[in-house]
Amino acid sequence: NAGVTQTPKFQVLKTGQSMTLQCAQDMNHEYMSWYRQDPGMGLRLIHYSVGAGITDQGEVPNGYNVSRSTTEDFPLRLLSAAPSQTSVYFCASSYSAGLDGYTFGSGTRLTVV
Amino acid sequence: RKEVEQDPGPFNVPEGATVAFNCTYSNSASQSFFWYRQDCRKEPKLLMSVYSSGNEDGRFTAQLNRASQYISLLIRDSKLSDSATYLCVVNQAGTALIFGKGTTLSVSS
């Protein structure tokens, strides 16, 4: 049972490049979400999903796309990377509408130069 | 106004001290409440859920006051290993977790 797996762990992008951060969970969780964490800002919600085929925007969705074609996977796409997207990205999942808390992946540290 | 507000600290306490963290939330539709712990920008990990009746887990006690929209965490007999950032978190059913910015605790010998 791997829990929540995020890949890659580290990434350096050039401004304007696109990439996909991968998130997969093997716990059959319906609820998944993406956060970014910046110094002094705490964790901010980017996008979330309450089940396959259903996604919604969080607090800071601009510049990011998501899709949820399967229960297991919730990839986050950066369309055209900008230095302001340099951050640590966390993916999380939950079984019970988040009422029992979420399990987090170990994060992706992204630098955009 | 931020949805979840915490005093960022840092709280610097000696081993054995009792320390309390407070948190307020703005959305009265919030349905579940948690304290998470985060070490050195690793992933947040669930410390404990918070219930209206109050709940205790060893040296940790959490309280929720729905009328005041206020959450607290009390740590008794602080250990060096308690040094971390403590995140106050709320959740509305059908959405996702909303985090406070965190309170930093440093326990020294």
PDB file of C-alpha atoms in Angstrom:
ATOM      1  CA  ASN A   1       0.000   0.000   0.000  1.00  0.00           C
ATOM      2  CA  ALA A   2       1.940   3.039  -1.281  1.00  0.00           C
ATOM      3  CA  GLY A   3      -0.482   5.763  -0.124  1.00  0.00           C
ATOM      4  CA  VAL A   4      -0.163   8.983  -2.136  1.00  0.00           C
ATOM      5  CA  THR A   5       2.714   9.028  -4.616  1.00  0.00           C
ATOM      6  CA  GLN A   6       3.945  12.227  -6.241  1.00  0.00           C
ATOM      7  CA  THR A   7       6.419  12.429  -9.083  1.00  0.00           C
ATOM      8  CA  PRO A   8       8.840  13.962  -9.723  1.00  0.00           C
ATOM      9  CA  LYS A   9      10.253  14.961  -6.331  1.00  0.00           C
ATOM     10  CA  PHE A  10      12.313  17.789  -7.817  1.00  0.00           C
ATOM     11  CA  GLN A  11      12.030  19.678 -11.096  1.00  0.00           C
ATOM     12  CA  VAL A  12      13.640  22.719 -12.700  1.00  0.00           C
ATOM     13  CA  LEU A  13      11.767  24.337 -15.579  1.00  0.00           C
ATOM     14  CA  LYS A  14      12.505  27.234 -17.854  1.00  0.00           C
ATOM     15  CA  THR A  15       9.955  30.027 -18.121  1.00  0.00           C
ATOM     16  CA  GLY A  16       7.326  29.122 -20.689  1.00  0.00           C
ATOM     17  CA  GLN A  17       7.812  25.366 -20.512  1.00  0.00           C
ATOM     18  CA  SER A  18       4.892  23.109 -19.656  1.00  0.00           C
ATOM     19  CA  MET A  19       4.906  20.024 -17.476  1.00  0.00           C
ATOM     20  CA  THR A  20       2.666  17.681 -15.548  1.00  0.00           C
ATOM     21  CA  LEU A  21       3.040  16.865 -11.880  1.00  0.00           C
ATOM     22  CA  GLN A  22       1.804  13.367 -11.229  1.00  0.00           C
ATOM     23  CA  CYS A  23      -0.231  12.244  -8.233  1.00  0.00           C
ATOM     24  CA  ALA A  24      -1.512   8.711  -7.692  1.00  0.00           C
ATOM     25  CA  GLN A  25      -3.185   7.021  -4.740  1.00  0.00           C
ATOM     26  CA  ASP A  26      -3.980   3.358  -4.191  1.00  0.00           C
ATOM     27  CA  MET A  27      -6.471   3.749  -1.349  1.00  0.00           C
ATOM     28  CA  ASN A  28      -9.611   4.118  -3.499  1.00  0.00           C
ATOM     29  CA  HIS A  29     -10.076   7.650  -2.203  1.00  0.00           C
ATOM     30  CA  GLU A  30     -12.710   9.768  -3.931  1.00  0.00           C
ATOM     31  CA  TYR A  31     -11.422  13.144  -2.767  1.00  0.00           C
ATOM     32  CA  MET A  32      -8.130  14.500  -4.085  1.00  0.00           C
ATOM     33  CA  SER A  33      -6.605  17.962  -4.057  1.00  0.00           C
ATOM     34  CA  TRP A  34      -3.516  19.943  -4.983  1.00  0.00           C
ATOM     35  CA  TYR A  35      -1.844  22.574  -2.820  1.00  0.00           C
ATOM     36  CA  ARG A  36       1.116  24.842  -3.202  1.00  0.00           C
ATOM     37  CA  GLN A  37       3.208  26.008  -0.274  1.00  0.00           C
ATOM     38  CA  ASP A  38       5.277  29.168  -0.322  1.00  0.00           C
ATOM     39  CA  PRO A  39       7.245  30.717   2.573  1.00  0.00           C
ATOM     40  CA  GLY A  40       4.949  32.714   4.819  1.00  0.00           C
ATOM     41  CA  MET A  41       1.845  31.770   2.827  1.00  0.00           C
ATOM     42  CA  GLY A  42       0.880  28.397   4.211  1.00  0.00           C
ATOM     43  CA  LEU A  43      -0.734  25.773   1.981  1.00  0.00           C
ATOM     44  CA  ARG A  44      -3.054  27.202  -0.643  1.00  0.00           C
ATOM     45  CA  LEU A  45      -5.579  25.125  -2.543  1.00  0.00           C
ATOM     46  CA  ILE A  46      -5.087  25.036  -6.324  1.00  0.00           C
ATOM     47  CA  HIS A  47      -7.675  22.519  -7.553  1.00  0.00           C
ATOM     48  CA  TYR A  48      -9.634  19.685  -6.045  1.00  0.00           C
ATOM     49  CA  SER A  49     -11.768  16.729  -7.142  1.00  0.00           C
ATOM     50  CA  VAL A  50     -14.611  14.914  -5.404  1.00  0.00           C
ATOM     51  CA  GLY A  51     -14.553  11.957  -7.776  1.00  0.00           C
ATOM     52  CA  ALA A  52     -13.614  10.776 -11.249  1.00  0.00           C
ATOM     53  CA  GLY A  53     -14.753  13.287 -13.851  1.00  0.00           C
ATOM     54  CA  ILE A  54     -15.391  16.073 -11.317  1.00  0.00           C
ATOM     55  CA  THR A  55     -12.944  18.892 -10.601  1.00  0.00           C
ATOM     56  CA  ASP A  56     -13.212  22.400  -9.214  1.00  0.00           C
ATOM     57  CA  GLN A  57     -11.021  25.415  -8.601  1.00  0.00           C
ATOM     58  CA  GLY A  58      -9.487  26.368  -5.311  1.00  0.00           C
ATOM     59  CA  GLU A  59      -7.946  29.620  -4.116  1.00  0.00           C
ATOM     60  CA  VAL A  60      -5.103  29.894  -6.677  1.00  0.00           C
ATOM     61  CA  PRO A  61      -6.081  28.033  -9.883  1.00  0.00           C
ATOM     62  CA  ASN A  62      -4.637  30.396 -12.511  1.00  0.00           C
ATOM     63  CA  GLY A  63      -1.916  28.833 -14.637  1.00  0.00           C
ATOM     64  CA  TYR A  64      -2.856  25.274 -13.677  1.00  0.00           C
ATOM     65  CA  ASN A  65      -5.106  22.612 -15.207  1.00  0.00           C
ATOM     66  CA  VAL A  66      -6.328  19.341 -13.764  1.00  0.00           C
ATOM     67  CA  SER A  67      -8.342  16.360 -14.888  1.00  0.00           C
ATOM     68  CA  ARG A  68      -9.598  13.264 -13.086  1.00  0.00           C
ATOM     69  CA  SER A  69     -10.164  10.462 -15.568  1.00  0.00           C
ATOM     70  CA  THR A  70      -9.654   7.709 -12.964  1.00  0.00           C
ATOM     71  CA  THR A  71     -10.147   7.475  -9.218  1.00  0.00           C
ATOM     72  CA  GLU A  72      -6.427   6.781  -8.720  1.00  0.00           C
ATOM     73  CA  ASP A  73      -4.804   9.660 -10.633  1.00  0.00           C
ATOM     74  CA  PHE A  74      -5.033  13.428 -10.350  1.00  0.00           C
ATOM     75  CA  PRO A  75      -2.343  15.122 -12.476  1.00  0.00           C
ATOM     76  CA  LEU A  76      -1.611  18.850 -12.260  1.00  0.00           C
ATOM     77  CA  ARG A  77      -0.556  20.575 -15.473  1.00  0.00           C
ATOM     78  CA  LEU A  78       1.433  23.777 -15.647  1.00  0.00           C
ATOM     79  CA  LEU A  79       0.512  25.299 -18.979  1.00  0.00           C
ATOM     80  CA  SER A  80       3.314  27.853 -19.366  1.00  0.00           C
ATOM     81  CA  ALA A  81       5.603  27.943 -16.346  1.00  0.00           C
ATOM     82  CA  ALA A  82       6.378  31.273 -14.698  1.00  0.00           C
ATOM     83  CA  PRO A  83       8.872  32.112 -11.918  1.00  0.00           C
ATOM     84  CA  SER A  84       5.866  32.846  -9.658  1.00  0.00           C
ATOM     85  CA  GLN A  85       5.039  29.136  -9.818  1.00  0.00           C
ATOM     86  CA  THR A  86       8.258  28.228  -8.033  1.00  0.00           C
ATOM     87  CA  SER A  87       6.922  26.417  -5.002  1.00  0.00           C
ATOM     88  CA  VAL A  88       6.472  23.119  -3.217  1.00  0.00           C
ATOM     89  CA  TYR A  89       3.423  21.252  -4.476  1.00  0.00           C
ATOM     90  CA  PHE A  90       1.517  18.742  -2.371  1.00  0.00           C
ATOM     91  CA  CYS A  91      -1.159  16.325  -3.474  1.00  0.00           C
ATOM     92  CA  ALA A  92      -3.592  14.879  -0.942  1.00  0.00           C
ATOM     93  CA  SER A  93      -6.429  12.374  -0.885  1.00  0.00           C
ATOM     94  CA  SER A  94      -9.261  11.389   1.412  1.00  0.00           C
ATOM     95  CA  TYR A  95     -11.913   8.688   1.642  1.00  0.00           C
ATOM     96  CA  SER A  96     -14.713  10.315   3.561  1.00  0.00           C
ATOM     97  CA  ALA A  97     -15.255  13.795   2.097  1.00  0.00           C
ATOM     98  CA  GLY A  98     -12.229  14.851   4.091  1.00  0.00           C
ATOM     99  CA  LEU A  99     -14.124  14.354   7.322  1.00  0.00           C
ATOM    100  CA  ASP A 100     -11.384  12.055   8.607  1.00  0.00           C
ATOM    101  CA  GLY A 101      -8.534  14.161   7.306  1.00  0.00           C
ATOM    102  CA  TYR A 102      -6.382  13.780   4.222  1.00  0.00           C
ATOM    103  CA  THR A 103      -3.240  11.795   3.426  1.00  0.00           C
ATOM    104  CA  PHE A 104      -0.510  13.810   1.719  1.00  0.00           C
ATOM    105  CA  GLY A 105       2.149  12.899  -0.786  1.00  0.00           C
ATOM    106  CA  SER A 106       5.752  13.845  -0.057  1.00  0.00           C
ATOM    107  CA  GLY A 107       5.673  16.836  -2.392  1.00  0.00           C
ATOM    108  CA  THR A 108       7.257  18.105  -5.602  1.00  0.00           C
ATOM    109  CA  ARG A 109       9.779  20.920  -5.324  1.00  0.00           C
ATOM    110  CA  LEU A 110       9.525  22.994  -8.486  1.00  0.00           C
ATOM    111  CA  THR A 111      11.840  25.801  -9.537  1.00  0.00           C
ATOM    112  CA  VAL A 112      11.066  27.933 -12.576  1.00  0.00           C
ATOM    113  CA  VAL A 113      14.005  29.942 -13.904  1.00  0.00           C
TER     114      VAL A 113
ATOM    115  CA  ARG B   1     -10.167  38.131   5.634  1.00  0.00           C
ATOM    116  CA  LYS B   2      -8.289  34.834   5.558  1.00  0.00           C
ATOM    117  CA  GLU B   3     -10.578  31.837   6.093  1.00  0.00           C
ATOM    118  CA  VAL B   4      -8.372  30.339   8.788  1.00  0.00           C
ATOM    119  CA  GLU B   5      -6.184  32.542  10.957  1.00  0.00           C
ATOM    120  CA  GLN B   6      -3.432  31.535  13.346  1.00  0.00           C
ATOM    121  CA  ASP B   7      -0.759  33.348  15.308  1.00  0.00           C
ATOM    122  CA  PRO B   8       2.417  32.499  13.335  1.00  0.00           C
ATOM    123  CA  GLY B   9       4.642  32.590  16.423  1.00  0.00           C
ATOM    124  CA  PRO B  10       7.329  31.449  16.807  1.00  0.00           C
ATOM    125  CA  PHE B  11       6.636  30.015  20.216  1.00  0.00           C
ATOM    126  CA  ASN B  12       9.912  29.267  21.978  1.00  0.00           C
ATOM    127  CA  VAL B  13       9.424  27.147  25.099  1.00  0.00           C
ATOM    128  CA  PRO B  14      11.606  24.988  27.351  1.00  0.00           C
ATOM    129  CA  GLU B  15      11.138  21.256  27.643  1.00  0.00           C
ATOM    130  CA  GLY B  16       8.303  20.414  29.991  1.00  0.00           C
ATOM    131  CA  ALA B  17       6.357  23.599  29.335  1.00  0.00           C
ATOM    132  CA  THR B  18       2.691  23.774  28.444  1.00  0.00           C
ATOM    133  CA  VAL B  19       1.885  25.714  25.281  1.00  0.00           C
ATOM    134  CA  ALA B  20      -1.415  26.636  23.660  1.00  0.00           C
ATOM    135  CA  PHE B  21      -2.196  27.520  20.056  1.00  0.00           C
ATOM    136  CA  ASN B  22      -5.355  29.253  18.907  1.00  0.00           C
ATOM    137  CA  CYS B  23      -7.084  29.488  15.584  1.00  0.00           C
ATOM    138  CA  THR B  24     -10.207  31.157  14.215  1.00  0.00           C
ATOM    139  CA  TYR B  25     -12.149  30.327  11.068  1.00  0.00           C
ATOM    140  CA  SER B  26     -14.540  32.508   9.117  1.00  0.00           C
ATOM    141  CA  ASN B  27     -16.851  30.052   7.325  1.00  0.00           C
ATOM    142  CA  SER B  28     -19.643  28.909   9.608  1.00  0.00           C
ATOM    143  CA  ALA B  29     -20.411  26.071   7.136  1.00  0.00           C
ATOM    144  CA  SER B  30     -17.136  24.366   8.071  1.00  0.00           C
ATOM    145  CA  GLN B  31     -17.915  20.830   9.143  1.00  0.00           C
ATOM    146  CA  SER B  32     -14.700  19.204  10.267  1.00  0.00           C
ATOM    147  CA  PHE B  33     -11.630  20.499  11.988  1.00  0.00           C
ATOM    148  CA  PHE B  34      -8.095  19.279  12.412  1.00  0.00           C
ATOM    149  CA  TRP B  35      -4.627  20.020  13.634  1.00  0.00           C
ATOM    150  CA  TYR B  36      -1.841  18.921  11.312  1.00  0.00           C
ATOM    151  CA  ARG B  37       1.870  18.895  12.045  1.00  0.00           C
ATOM    152  CA  GLN B  38       4.526  19.762   9.488  1.00  0.00           C
ATOM    153  CA  ASP B  39       8.278  19.234   9.898  1.00  0.00           C
ATOM    154  CA  CYS B  40      10.836  21.183   7.837  1.00  0.00           C
ATOM    155  CA  ARG B  41       8.566  21.552   4.774  1.00  0.00           C
ATOM    156  CA  LYS B  42       7.865  17.852   4.635  1.00  0.00           C
ATOM    157  CA  GLU B  43       4.284  16.842   3.970  1.00  0.00           C
ATOM    158  CA  PRO B  44       1.699  17.761   6.598  1.00  0.00           C
ATOM    159  CA  LYS B  45       0.605  14.875   8.788  1.00  0.00           C
ATOM    160  CA  LEU B  46      -2.638  14.621  10.698  1.00  0.00           C
ATOM    161  CA  LEU B  47      -2.071  15.222  14.405  1.00  0.00           C
ATOM    162  CA  MET B  48      -5.671  15.015  15.554  1.00  0.00           C
ATOM    163  CA  SER B  49      -9.226  15.760  14.624  1.00  0.00           C
ATOM    164  CA  VAL B  50     -11.085  18.318  16.728  1.00  0.00           C
ATOM    165  CA  TYR B  51     -14.571  17.733  18.108  1.00  0.00           C
ATOM    166  CA  SER B  52     -17.036  20.028  19.818  1.00  0.00           C
ATOM    167  CA  SER B  53     -16.867  17.908  22.960  1.00  0.00           C
ATOM    168  CA  GLY B  54     -13.100  18.346  23.078  1.00  0.00           C
ATOM    169  CA  ASN B  55     -10.685  15.500  22.658  1.00  0.00           C
ATOM    170  CA  GLU B  56      -7.386  14.389  24.078  1.00  0.00           C
ATOM    171  CA  ASP B  57      -4.559  12.267  22.722  1.00  0.00           C
ATOM    172  CA  GLY B  58      -1.821  11.788  25.267  1.00  0.00           C
ATOM    173  CA  ARG B  59      -0.205  15.176  25.905  1.00  0.00           C
ATOM    174  CA  PHE B  60      -2.344  16.886  23.269  1.00  0.00           C
ATOM    175  CA  THR B  61      -5.809  18.363  23.863  1.00  0.00           C
ATOM    176  CA  ALA B  62      -7.933  19.990  21.180  1.00  0.00           C
ATOM    177  CA  GLN B  63     -11.050  22.096  21.661  1.00  0.00           C
ATOM    178  CA  LEU B  64     -13.644  23.484  19.265  1.00  0.00           C
ATOM    179  CA  ASN B  65     -16.070  26.306  19.944  1.00  0.00           C
ATOM    180  CA  ARG B  66     -18.492  26.469  17.020  1.00  0.00           C
ATOM    181  CA  ALA B  67     -20.311  29.527  18.342  1.00  0.00           C
ATOM    182  CA  SER B  68     -17.081  31.533  18.448  1.00  0.00           C
ATOM    183  CA  GLN B  69     -15.576  29.726  15.430  1.00  0.00           C
ATOM    184  CA  TYR B  70     -12.485  29.067  17.489  1.00  0.00           C
ATOM    185  CA  ILE B  71     -10.159  26.053  17.675  1.00  0.00           C
ATOM    186  CA  SER B  72      -7.366  25.422  20.147  1.00  0.00           C
ATOM    187  CA  LEU B  73      -4.536  22.976  20.724  1.00  0.00           C
ATOM    188  CA  LEU B  74      -2.855  22.475  24.084  1.00  0.00           C
ATOM    189  CA  ILE B  75       0.453  20.639  24.377  1.00  0.00           C
ATOM    190  CA  ARG B  76       1.495  19.595  27.865  1.00  0.00           C
ATOM    191  CA  ASP B  77       4.993  18.541  28.977  1.00  0.00           C
ATOM    192  CA  SER B  78       6.594  19.698  25.718  1.00  0.00           C
ATOM    193  CA  LYS B  79       9.320  17.493  24.224  1.00  0.00           C
ATOM    194  CA  LEU B  80      12.157  18.452  21.889  1.00  0.00           C
ATOM    195  CA  SER B  81      10.438  16.292  19.280  1.00  0.00           C
ATOM    196  CA  ASP B  82       7.360  18.539  19.403  1.00  0.00           C
ATOM    197  CA  SER B  83       9.310  21.247  17.546  1.00  0.00           C
ATOM    198  CA  ALA B  84       7.427  21.713  14.280  1.00  0.00           C
ATOM    199  CA  THR B  85       4.846  23.885  12.585  1.00  0.00           C
ATOM    200  CA  TYR B  86       1.249  23.254  13.672  1.00  0.00           C
ATOM    201  CA  LEU B  87      -1.414  23.848  11.064  1.00  0.00           C
ATOM    202  CA  CYS B  88      -5.032  24.612  11.892  1.00  0.00           C
ATOM    203  CA  VAL B  89      -7.278  23.130   9.197  1.00  0.00           C
ATOM    204  CA  VAL B  90     -10.996  23.239   8.403  1.00  0.00           C
ATOM    205  CA  ASN B  91     -13.061  21.383   5.850  1.00  0.00           C
ATOM    206  CA  GLN B  92     -16.475  21.894   4.296  1.00  0.00           C
ATOM    207  CA  ALA B  93     -17.988  18.632   3.088  1.00  0.00           C
ATOM    208  CA  GLY B  94     -17.601  18.262  -0.636  1.00  0.00           C
ATOM    209  CA  THR B  95     -14.659  20.579  -1.003  1.00  0.00           C
ATOM    210  CA  ALA B  96     -11.126  20.340   0.329  1.00  0.00           C
ATOM    211  CA  LEU B  97      -9.047  21.312   3.334  1.00  0.00           C
ATOM    212  CA  ILE B  98      -8.403  24.976   4.041  1.00  0.00           C
ATOM    213  CA  PHE B  99      -5.200  25.640   5.976  1.00  0.00           C
ATOM    214  CA  GLY B 100      -4.076  28.352   8.301  1.00  0.00           C
ATOM    215  CA  LYS B 101      -0.543  29.622   7.756  1.00  0.00           C
ATOM    216  CA  GLY B 102       0.727  27.623  10.708  1.00  0.00           C
ATOM    217  CA  THR B 103       2.240  28.288  14.107  1.00  0.00           C
ATOM    218  CA  THR B 104       5.911  27.486  14.644  1.00  0.00           C
ATOM    219  CA  LEU B 105       6.916  25.806  17.894  1.00  0.00           C
ATOM    220  CA  SER B 106      10.497  25.473  19.044  1.00  0.00           C
ATOM    221  CA  VAL B 107      11.155  23.442  22.190  1.00  0.00           C
ATOM    222  CA  SER B 108      14.600  23.820  23.726  1.00  0.00           C
ATOM    223  CA  SER B 109      16.480  21.865  26.401  1.00  0.00           C
TER     224      SER B 109
END
